[in-house]
DNA sequence: GTGAAAGCGCTAACAT
DNA sequence: ATGTTAGCGCTTTCAC
């Protein structure tokens, strides 16, 4: 009735339970003959090792918990993809949760990760306080993807937002733009650095007087609203550096509705190089970060701590790059 | 050193382990006084119930395994979102895996779900043989999302692809189109029904002579290739019904490059109403299916079987709807 | 209402 | 190289 256990396999093969256990874990010190017998018996019975029991006994679940903001943003979807791929090829499973923007559901998700005794946690996006993070890190290795963070047992993988913002501004300035407005990402992960990078680059290029920030967030609507805001003004900027691609799309859409051509009237640069930035119809110049690869790196870094025994924190910073498409051009 | 167990809580509260267990599971028959004492002790010690041990003893993991093709397609990301949301609000966790289009990694993922003793499995996208599916269903309830399937212990949730295809064709015919080409989804999930729906609707509208199918798949590239194919012809069709949004985007992009305006020269209809279909720059007329809601329904259906004790298969078919945007217009 | 005790299916010393 | 024996931390009868 109930699925066969090691006991059953052992009996069928005429050996002890321990031997079956050794064979299942591919231990080296087992005679070929017995190994074959065990494998045959297991096959015969349709034996399937019970990972739950194994976890309880070995105190390792081979599972990592991944908490994302939401899956709609391709940025998150892509990192999830990288994470899952690398995890599974390392023999780990992924427990996935999304916080529905409500911090409470975030903490509930963490709670359930800890109850499930995951071997590690990857946080992508959600804003936790340093206390919350070090609290979870006291139970299990934690890594934040997309934002940096300090603390014992906490690693991070992110791109150099600051540098990315500089690339964007330098590109626009190089085309001859001076009135470059930034639509910010508000309180979202990485938003601060992008804004600071913008301000710093503007200053370095002697454009400090033209620094102009419209507050937004990482959504399409906020891009549209920012466009409305700009359209109210006496004079449009000649270029906009948007905090991310989705926002840029919203902004460009609203501008188009108002009859403002991109890049003829206004150049637009995004951030993230998400899938749709490359669509012919958008063809958005943007800052690329290798998201899937960063997801893979996250898993490797976590594994390195979980099984490799590393203990000092590691902060990985990836270099972003500029991808020029058709949404930018010299000012008229 | 190691985290506190029930034993520790019991000792601290001066009760038996069993009582602690009852309190943790919110059992009714416990005196208020003792309950309070147990809760206090647990809080004090920072007790965290071990879900692994609980699963082993209770033979239920409160986990469902979700296997997706890939997360890049917003269709999958959205369904994952709905699934995770509903699962977590029902107290279930989600183990997520993606098959990298390789069937072997699919079966490996299923294998690890079964080893983890998940309470149920949701398959979204991947093509398994009926044998493979009923094999897994013999171990645990299975639901396919996005494609129908038969068999004991197998449920399904999908939209009526057939009907959706009809909606698309009727819309185009209603605008006055007769030369309507379909770019198919090849062997992808739902592709067959969409193609058949197209053919049937064409026939019903007296356009059987104009049935014209270009074989593609569900990718952007295949859309571009289909466009190339069409451009080689002496005469373009006046309308194209694309197997999904991504493919439609690829097709429109290539057409635009060739100087063919949409909808001026060719009208295009997509399928899925994925996020970017609504972007101003694409503004794609498409067939909407409530993907996130379908994800939630999947979980409910599975739960209904897992805990509700339902045993007869349930096939849920959702009605799709037409969303008209700016990619369609009457023929010139 | 509460406690005692027997598992759940496996791993990991420790023997041999 | 293989078998023996304790657990891992919980649930779940079954008594009281």
XYZ file of C-alpha atoms (C1' of nucleotides) in Angstrom:
696
model
C 0.000 0.000 0.000
C 2.409 2.662 1.168
C 5.572 3.182 -0.849
C 8.482 0.829 -0.242
C 11.121 1.870 2.269
C 14.761 1.069 2.687
C 13.735 -1.742 4.946
C 11.851 -3.353 2.095
C 14.741 -2.965 -0.287
C 17.162 -4.357 2.270
C 15.023 -7.401 2.815
C 14.548 -8.013 -0.899
C 18.274 -7.722 -1.493
C 19.181 -9.729 1.550
C 21.325 -7.004 3.088
C 21.106 -4.504 5.926
C 19.359 -1.146 5.796
C 22.660 0.614 6.232
C 24.035 -0.938 3.100
C 21.088 0.231 1.118
C 21.646 3.692 2.509
C 25.268 3.594 1.398
C 24.354 2.499 -2.091
C 21.737 5.221 -2.394
C 24.279 7.835 -1.440
C 26.794 6.407 -3.909
C 29.275 5.643 -1.159
C 32.560 4.218 -2.456
C 33.105 1.327 -0.108
C 30.542 -1.132 -1.327
C 31.309 -4.296 -3.266
C 30.140 -4.247 -6.837
C 28.184 -7.381 -6.370
C 26.114 -6.117 -3.458
C 25.690 -2.751 -4.998
C 24.191 -4.344 -8.067
C 21.889 -6.474 -5.957
C 20.633 -3.480 -4.036
C 20.070 -1.449 -7.159
C 18.189 -4.289 -8.746
C 15.975 -4.737 -5.719
C 15.277 -1.010 -5.541
C 14.348 -0.901 -9.187
C 12.206 -3.969 -8.807
C 10.221 -2.492 -5.937
C 10.012 0.977 -7.416
C 11.856 2.330 -4.414
C 12.034 6.080 -4.083
C 14.227 7.524 -1.335
C 12.199 9.636 1.049
C 13.855 13.043 1.047
C 11.882 14.137 4.078
C 13.247 11.368 6.235
C 16.687 11.925 4.825
C 16.504 15.598 5.691
C 15.398 14.921 9.204
C 18.206 12.517 9.824
C 20.938 14.422 8.054
C 19.811 17.876 9.119
C 20.147 19.130 5.587
C 17.247 19.705 3.264
C 19.109 20.473 0.059
C 16.595 23.218 -0.403
C 17.022 26.926 -0.721
C 14.272 29.443 -0.140
C 13.849 32.231 -2.668
C 11.755 35.267 -1.888
C 10.870 37.608 -4.728
C 8.821 40.762 -4.881
C 6.726 39.588 -7.761
C 7.204 37.619 -10.914
C 5.679 40.088 -13.346
C 8.770 42.163 -13.665
C 11.016 40.252 -16.053
C 13.920 41.217 -13.865
C 12.642 38.921 -11.139
C 11.563 36.219 -13.507
C 15.007 36.112 -15.078
C 16.834 35.941 -11.799
C 14.514 33.195 -10.648
C 15.367 31.322 -13.787
C 19.099 31.589 -13.128
C 18.666 30.591 -9.526
C 16.562 27.558 -10.281
C 18.872 26.408 -13.017
C 22.015 26.570 -10.928
C 20.352 25.164 -7.851
C 18.979 22.152 -9.617
C 22.245 21.406 -11.321
C 23.851 21.400 -7.885
C 21.225 19.012 -6.604
C 19.225 21.577 -4.697
C 15.553 22.337 -4.769
C 14.008 25.759 -4.687
C 11.202 26.799 -2.422
C 9.721 29.920 -3.918
C 7.638 32.643 -2.370
C 6.533 36.063 -3.463
C 5.776 38.873 -1.098
C 2.731 40.637 -2.354
C 4.353 43.974 -1.688
C 3.097 43.661 1.856
C 5.932 43.357 4.292
C 3.894 41.080 6.453
C 3.637 38.433 3.813
C 7.385 38.734 3.402
C 8.037 37.864 6.993
C 5.502 35.062 6.833
C 7.357 33.622 3.876
C 10.656 33.778 5.736
C 9.013 32.174 8.696
C 7.918 29.245 6.597
C 11.358 28.947 5.004
C 12.892 28.669 8.443
C 10.323 26.140 9.580
C 11.095 24.128 6.479
C 14.748 24.257 7.536
C 15.987 25.476 4.185
C 19.764 25.382 3.843
C 19.907 28.970 2.628
C 17.813 31.945 1.624
C 18.017 34.265 -1.358
C 16.224 37.573 -1.109
C 15.588 39.281 -4.382
C 14.046 42.675 -4.140
C 12.231 42.899 -0.851
C 13.341 45.556 1.564
C 14.039 44.186 4.978
C 15.600 46.099 7.806
C 19.181 45.157 8.655
C 17.842 43.722 11.908
C 15.409 41.439 10.122
C 18.141 40.257 7.806
C 20.712 39.538 10.460
C 18.002 37.833 12.437
C 17.377 35.358 9.645
C 21.080 35.097 8.991
C 21.518 33.882 12.534
C 19.555 30.811 11.542
C 20.750 30.197 8.023
C 22.990 31.726 5.341
C 21.303 34.616 3.555
C 22.081 36.333 0.286
C 20.496 39.441 -1.131
C 20.303 39.666 -4.891
C 19.984 43.095 -6.431
C 20.855 45.014 -3.326
C 23.858 44.972 -1.075
C 23.691 44.269 2.604
C 25.960 43.827 5.534
C 26.005 41.539 8.487
C 27.283 38.197 9.639
C 26.290 35.392 7.360
C 24.919 37.741 4.738
C 26.247 37.802 1.198
C 25.094 39.871 -1.729
C 25.170 39.978 -5.491
C 24.291 43.163 -7.307
C 25.311 45.171 -10.269
C 27.078 48.471 -9.812
C 24.003 50.686 -10.041
C 26.107 53.709 -9.513
C 28.296 52.835 -12.444
C 25.302 51.959 -14.572
C 23.749 55.333 -13.962
C 27.025 56.967 -14.961
C 27.081 54.987 -18.199
C 23.605 56.204 -19.000
C 24.368 59.841 -18.310
C 27.692 59.730 -20.104
C 26.029 58.233 -23.154
C 23.451 61.001 -23.250
C 25.991 63.729 -22.590
C 28.188 62.233 -25.272
C 25.347 62.684 -27.721
C 25.255 66.347 -26.764
C 22.460 66.399 -24.225
C 22.652 68.697 -21.247
C 19.096 68.890 -19.964
C 18.897 65.321 -18.724
C 16.121 64.477 -16.293
C 16.115 61.414 -14.069
C 12.900 59.643 -13.110
C 13.772 57.825 -9.921
C 12.830 54.447 -8.564
C 11.649 55.847 -5.260
C 12.260 53.448 -2.394
C 12.818 50.412 -4.585
C 15.957 48.301 -4.393
C 18.864 50.057 -6.087
C 16.904 53.231 -6.681
C 19.067 55.316 -4.401
C 22.330 54.330 -6.041
C 20.945 54.972 -9.482
C 19.840 58.429 -8.451
C 23.161 59.173 -6.822
C 25.062 57.869 -9.806
C 23.018 60.164 -11.984
C 23.712 63.191 -9.799
C 27.378 62.405 -9.540
C 27.818 61.859 -13.259
C 25.987 65.079 -14.019
C 28.292 66.931 -11.669
C 31.402 65.321 -13.138
C 30.315 66.394 -16.583
C 29.766 69.946 -15.468
C 26.017 69.594 -15.656
C 25.307 70.040 -11.964
C 22.961 72.900 -12.722
C 20.801 70.652 -14.853
C 20.249 67.989 -12.234
C 16.531 67.313 -12.198
C 14.852 64.382 -10.505
C 11.227 63.396 -10.849
C 10.230 60.962 -8.141
C 8.754 57.708 -9.412
C 8.904 54.029 -8.673
C 9.669 50.918 -10.689
C 6.286 50.658 -12.413
C 4.927 51.446 -15.839
C 2.323 53.797 -14.365
C 4.965 55.827 -12.628
C 6.642 56.316 -15.993
C 3.403 57.591 -17.476
C 2.885 59.912 -14.537
C 6.387 61.234 -14.857
C 5.685 61.982 -18.507
C 2.557 63.911 -17.513
C 4.637 65.828 -15.047
C 7.190 66.737 -17.702
C 4.530 67.657 -20.244
C 3.137 70.256 -17.867
C 6.372 72.139 -17.932
C 7.202 75.088 -20.130
C 10.066 73.162 -21.642
C 10.751 69.441 -21.945
C 14.182 68.072 -21.154
C 15.969 66.726 -24.215
C 16.703 63.428 -22.503
C 15.394 61.229 -19.720
C 17.211 58.581 -17.737
C 14.577 56.258 -16.371
C 15.117 54.141 -13.264
C 14.170 50.960 -15.100
C 12.873 49.623 -18.396
C 9.261 49.238 -17.410
C 9.074 52.764 -16.191
C 10.769 53.903 -19.400
C 8.157 52.064 -21.444
C 5.354 53.788 -19.565
C 7.054 57.113 -20.079
C 7.613 56.593 -23.791
C 4.051 55.465 -24.258
C 2.639 58.585 -22.669
C 5.013 60.793 -24.610
C 3.950 59.108 -27.839
C 0.307 59.684 -27.001
C 1.138 63.343 -26.570
C 2.803 63.370 -29.957
C 6.312 63.662 -28.597
C 8.622 61.460 -30.628
C 11.398 59.355 -29.171
C 14.228 59.924 -29.908
C 13.416 62.893 -32.149
C 12.170 65.148 -29.371
C 13.341 63.305 -26.292
C 15.924 60.580 -25.851
C 15.188 57.879 -23.288
C 17.493 55.462 -21.483
C 16.208 52.632 -19.305
C 17.806 50.226 -16.867
C 17.910 46.404 -16.616
C 17.744 45.429 -20.282
C 14.710 43.299 -19.604
C 13.348 41.149 -22.391
C 11.019 43.637 -23.962
C 13.619 46.420 -24.157
C 14.913 44.668 -27.252
C 11.549 44.424 -28.967
C 11.695 46.291 -32.234
C 8.794 48.503 -31.257
C 10.511 49.756 -28.120
C 14.127 49.391 -29.050
C 15.141 50.949 -25.796
C 18.681 52.051 -25.089
C 19.343 50.706 -21.634
C 21.813 49.491 -19.049
C 22.336 45.781 -19.194
C 22.920 43.613 -16.180
C 23.375 39.873 -16.596
C 20.452 38.952 -14.402
C 20.269 35.215 -14.984
C 24.004 34.951 -14.477
C 23.670 36.909 -11.269
C 21.044 34.448 -10.151
C 23.444 31.603 -10.819
C 26.238 33.391 -8.982
C 23.961 33.838 -6.001
C 23.426 30.142 -5.714
C 27.119 29.436 -6.069
C 27.957 31.956 -3.424
C 25.407 30.538 -1.042
C 26.582 26.998 -1.680
C 30.108 28.072 -1.026
C 29.011 29.110 2.421
C 26.613 26.269 3.082
C 28.878 23.424 2.086
C 32.190 25.109 1.350
C 32.341 26.444 4.858
C 33.137 30.023 3.958
C 32.283 32.336 6.798
C 33.408 35.836 5.872
C 30.778 37.776 3.948
C 31.150 38.124 0.205
C 29.759 41.033 -1.724
C 29.805 40.493 -5.442
C 29.454 43.554 -7.615
C 28.810 43.005 -11.305
C 29.783 45.511 -13.948
C 26.791 46.707 -15.955
C 27.079 47.704 -19.598
C 25.414 50.084 -21.992
C 23.223 48.741 -24.777
C 22.540 51.332 -27.423
C 19.309 50.981 -29.365
C 17.054 53.437 -31.126
C 15.581 55.397 -28.236
C 18.531 57.766 -28.029
C 19.903 60.300 -30.500
C 21.563 63.701 -30.442
C 19.291 66.571 -29.351
C 17.676 68.582 -32.113
C 23.418 25.208 20.212
C 20.908 23.515 17.992
C 17.438 25.031 17.804
C 14.984 24.228 20.585
C 12.654 21.294 20.090
C 9.265 20.433 21.440
C 10.995 18.572 24.197
C 12.630 21.792 25.338
C 9.387 23.691 25.230
C 7.599 20.946 27.122
C 10.197 20.961 29.844
C 10.163 24.751 30.140
C 6.395 24.771 30.360
C 6.266 21.782 32.655
C 4.051 19.725 30.394
C 4.405 16.755 28.073
C 5.595 16.863 24.495
C 2.210 15.765 23.291
C 0.556 18.769 24.832
C 2.958 21.099 23.092
C 2.158 19.378 19.848
C -1.546 19.936 20.421
C -1.038 23.598 21.156
C 1.097 24.072 18.059
C -1.605 22.596 15.907
C -4.264 24.775 17.555
C -6.140 21.755 18.820
C -9.359 22.643 20.687
C -9.130 20.449 23.740
C -6.463 22.226 25.747
C -7.084 24.268 28.867
C -6.486 27.971 28.404
C -4.046 28.074 31.229
C -1.750 25.407 29.846
C -2.063 26.698 26.373
C -0.860 30.077 27.522
C 2.023 28.527 29.412
C 3.131 26.567 26.380
C 2.905 29.559 24.105
C 4.900 31.640 26.533
C 7.595 29.004 26.825
C 7.794 28.623 23.066
C 8.129 32.344 22.591
C 10.718 32.525 25.321
C 12.896 29.864 23.757
C 12.390 31.085 20.211
C 10.871 27.758 19.325
C 10.251 27.092 15.661
C 8.319 23.965 14.747
C 10.368 21.721 12.499
C 8.303 21.218 9.381
C 10.542 18.400 8.211
C 9.888 16.313 11.283
C 6.249 17.197 11.132
C 6.053 16.061 7.536
C 7.748 12.800 8.277
C 5.398 11.996 11.099
C 2.215 13.230 9.496
C 2.999 12.062 5.990
C 1.983 15.396 4.567
C 4.432 18.043 3.441
C 2.056 20.901 2.748
C 4.092 21.470 -0.360
C 3.140 21.430 -3.987
C 5.587 21.016 -6.802
C 5.295 23.315 -9.786
C 7.061 22.562 -13.029
C 7.225 25.290 -15.663
C 8.793 25.430 -19.079
C 10.619 28.640 -18.407
C 9.981 31.858 -16.601
C 10.808 34.232 -19.431
C 7.468 33.972 -21.073
C 5.181 36.228 -19.022
C 2.508 33.605 -19.406
C 4.435 31.272 -17.143
C 5.521 33.979 -14.770
C 1.935 35.100 -14.286
C 0.611 31.649 -13.650
C 3.406 31.030 -11.184
C 2.370 34.194 -9.413
C -1.225 33.037 -9.102
C -0.175 29.612 -7.960
C 2.178 30.881 -5.303
C -0.326 33.373 -4.013
C -3.136 30.893 -3.605
C -0.887 28.193 -2.237
C 0.603 30.358 0.427
C -2.747 31.673 1.518
C -3.842 28.076 1.965
C -0.775 27.339 4.055
C 1.113 25.506 1.343
C 4.614 26.001 0.078
C 5.702 25.831 -3.512
C 8.641 23.876 -4.790
C 9.468 25.278 -8.181
C 11.381 23.801 -11.066
C 11.870 24.734 -14.676
C 12.576 22.260 -17.388
C 15.085 23.763 -19.723
C 13.087 22.567 -22.684
C 14.889 19.283 -22.317
C 12.517 16.520 -21.471
C 15.155 14.844 -19.394
C 15.379 17.716 -16.971
C 11.616 17.593 -16.754
C 11.589 14.045 -15.563
C 14.422 14.769 -13.181
C 12.374 17.577 -11.684
C 9.378 15.308 -11.246
C 11.629 12.727 -9.711
C 12.797 15.175 -7.101
C 9.236 16.327 -6.411
C 8.243 12.765 -5.711
C 11.249 12.180 -3.511
C 10.322 15.306 -1.605
C 6.879 13.777 -1.136
C 5.024 16.830 -2.371
C 1.279 16.680 -1.767
C 0.501 17.584 -5.365
C 2.034 18.593 -8.671
C 1.120 21.317 -11.127
C 2.483 21.021 -14.630
C 2.435 24.197 -16.618
C 3.531 23.869 -20.188
C 5.720 20.819 -20.441
C 4.626 18.071 -22.761
C 4.584 14.722 -21.085
C 3.203 11.577 -22.564
C -0.088 10.357 -21.083
C 1.862 7.434 -19.642
C 4.310 9.704 -17.849
C 1.466 11.735 -16.440
C -0.602 8.860 -15.191
C 2.563 7.389 -13.749
C 3.120 10.427 -11.581
C -0.584 10.633 -10.842
C -0.371 7.169 -9.348
C 1.846 8.661 -6.675
C 0.272 12.034 -6.114
C -2.510 14.271 -7.486
C -1.474 16.009 -10.702
C -2.925 19.001 -12.499
C -1.958 20.336 -15.881
C -2.315 24.058 -16.385
C -2.669 25.328 -19.919
C -3.355 21.982 -21.482
C -5.979 19.388 -20.843
C -5.238 15.822 -19.958
C -7.007 12.684 -18.991
C -6.347 9.951 -16.548
C -6.992 8.923 -12.980
C -5.961 11.548 -10.494
C -5.283 14.123 -13.184
C -7.089 17.460 -13.295
C -6.618 20.314 -15.704
C -7.227 24.004 -16.056
C -7.018 25.658 -19.437
C -8.684 28.262 -21.495
C -10.756 27.302 -24.481
C -8.060 27.716 -27.118
C -10.433 26.666 -29.775
C -12.888 29.369 -28.815
C -10.103 31.927 -28.517
C -8.928 31.224 -32.019
C -12.481 31.660 -33.250
C -12.718 35.020 -31.513
C -9.556 36.139 -33.248
C -10.676 35.045 -36.687
C -14.187 36.421 -36.250
C -12.756 39.763 -35.212
C -10.589 39.934 -38.302
C -13.340 38.725 -40.596
C -15.673 41.246 -39.007
C -13.259 43.975 -40.027
C -13.524 42.708 -43.570
C -10.436 40.538 -43.844
C -10.514 37.381 -45.887
C -6.863 36.539 -46.490
C -6.055 35.653 -42.884
C -2.896 33.654 -42.258
C -2.198 31.727 -39.080
C 1.311 31.341 -37.710
C 1.119 28.247 -35.565
C 2.640 27.312 -32.236
C 4.072 24.070 -33.574
C 4.171 21.385 -30.921
C 3.702 23.767 -27.999
C 0.897 23.371 -25.472
C -2.393 24.514 -26.929
C -0.943 25.053 -30.374
C -3.027 22.360 -31.976
C -6.329 23.651 -30.672
C -5.523 27.169 -31.746
C -4.728 25.986 -35.229
C -7.862 23.889 -35.398
C -9.972 26.723 -34.058
C -8.537 28.929 -36.756
C -9.320 26.424 -39.491
C -12.799 25.775 -38.207
C -13.650 29.456 -37.853
C -12.361 30.147 -41.347
C -14.550 27.388 -42.687
C -17.591 28.587 -40.767
C -17.109 32.028 -42.219
C -16.882 30.679 -45.718
C -13.163 31.366 -45.916
C -12.047 27.774 -46.182
C -10.212 28.557 -49.403
C -8.079 31.106 -47.635
C -6.844 28.831 -44.873
C -3.101 29.313 -44.731
C -0.866 28.103 -41.940
C 2.788 28.986 -41.478
C 4.436 26.645 -39.021
C 6.151 28.368 -36.109
C 6.556 27.951 -32.387
C 5.932 30.120 -29.370
C 9.044 32.271 -29.694
C 9.822 35.757 -30.899
C 12.268 34.416 -33.465
C 9.663 32.200 -34.996
C 7.501 35.274 -35.487
C 10.319 37.022 -37.291
C 10.932 33.988 -39.451
C 7.278 33.744 -40.324
C 7.385 37.372 -41.398
C 10.334 36.618 -43.659
C 8.380 33.764 -45.111
C 5.409 35.983 -45.832
C 7.559 38.744 -47.279
C 8.921 36.345 -49.863
C 5.488 35.837 -51.300
C 4.006 37.640 -54.247
C 1.243 38.950 -52.063
C 0.999 39.490 -48.309
C -2.096 38.381 -46.423
C -4.083 41.317 -45.050
C -4.174 39.816 -41.581
C -2.223 37.420 -39.399
C -3.417 35.463 -36.392
C -0.336 34.661 -34.364
C -0.182 31.697 -31.983
C 0.899 33.900 -29.099
C 1.896 37.455 -28.190
C 5.619 36.946 -28.231
C 5.533 35.458 -31.655
C 3.292 38.323 -32.771
C 5.807 40.840 -31.459
C 8.592 39.190 -33.419
C 6.442 39.176 -36.502
C 5.455 42.823 -36.189
C 9.031 43.833 -35.584
C 10.254 42.173 -38.735
C 7.369 43.600 -40.738
C 8.173 47.071 -39.437
C 11.806 46.649 -40.462
C 10.587 45.794 -43.930
C 8.496 48.928 -43.972
C 5.183 47.120 -43.671
C 2.913 49.048 -41.324
C 0.664 47.424 -38.758
C -2.293 47.742 -38.977
C -2.160 49.804 -42.194
C -0.839 47.025 -44.394
C -1.357 43.998 -42.186
C -3.486 43.469 -39.115
C -2.093 41.262 -36.371
C -3.796 39.416 -33.525
C -1.885 37.681 -30.765
C -2.822 35.274 -27.995
C -2.410 35.348 -24.176
C -2.625 39.086 -23.496
C 0.717 38.979 -21.760
C 1.963 42.102 -20.027
C 3.728 43.711 -22.922
C 0.786 43.342 -25.318
C -0.672 46.387 -23.625
C 2.431 48.522 -24.002
C 1.616 51.572 -26.064
C 4.321 50.770 -28.574
C 2.891 47.350 -29.348
C -0.733 47.846 -28.532
C -1.494 44.362 -29.704
C -5.020 43.117 -30.257
C -5.041 39.741 -28.589
C -6.971 36.996 -26.853
C -7.027 37.397 -23.136
C -6.935 34.546 -20.697
C -6.963 35.224 -16.953
C -3.686 33.498 -16.290
C -3.115 34.420 -12.665
C -6.661 33.458 -11.844
C -6.148 30.176 -13.619
C -3.098 29.615 -11.453
C -5.180 30.189 -8.362
C -7.889 27.860 -9.620
C -5.308 25.175 -10.185
C -4.264 25.263 -6.583
C -7.844 25.205 -5.387
C -8.634 22.261 -7.589
C -5.609 20.369 -6.391
C -6.388 21.138 -2.766
C -9.894 19.956 -3.286
C -8.487 16.609 -4.244
C -5.653 16.500 -1.737
C -7.641 17.418 1.333
C -11.224 17.583 0.092
C -11.066 13.984 -0.971
C -12.437 14.481 -4.429
C -11.528 11.590 -6.660
C -13.223 12.059 -10.013
C -11.145 14.149 -12.443
C -12.066 17.790 -12.967
C -11.356 19.624 -16.194
C -11.830 23.336 -15.912
C -12.176 25.267 -19.130
C -11.966 29.041 -18.931
C -13.599 31.307 -21.455
C -11.085 33.569 -23.215
C -11.984 37.053 -24.405
C -10.978 39.406 -27.165
C -9.028 42.553 -26.340
C -9.027 45.026 -29.177
C -6.067 47.377 -29.421
C -4.414 49.187 -32.278
C -2.817 46.330 -34.213
C -5.988 45.542 -36.115
C -8.000 47.607 -38.620
C -10.047 47.046 -41.749
C -8.026 46.003 -44.805
C -7.062 48.764 -47.222
C -7.613 17.376 29.336
C -3.097 15.233 29.618
C 0.841 11.920 29.368
C 3.376 7.664 27.656
C 5.116 5.346 23.982
C 5.456 3.743 19.451
C 6.579 4.945 15.160
C 7.553 8.051 10.461
C 12.112 6.485 7.021
C 16.296 7.713 7.026
C 21.644 8.807 8.517
C 25.695 8.172 11.086
C 28.633 6.593 14.387
C 30.444 2.485 15.956
C 31.379 -2.388 15.722
C 32.937 -6.279 13.422
C 33.063 -4.147 3.305
C 28.839 -4.827 6.071
C 25.693 -4.957 10.114
C 23.935 -2.799 14.689
C 22.111 0.757 16.998
C 20.819 5.169 18.216
C 18.750 8.951 17.225
C 16.521 13.212 13.963
C 11.740 16.092 15.999
C 7.496 15.451 15.372
C 2.387 13.051 15.267
C -0.747 9.903 16.903
C -3.077 6.169 19.066
C -4.076 4.738 23.473
C -4.551 4.838 28.244
C -5.648 7.462 32.405
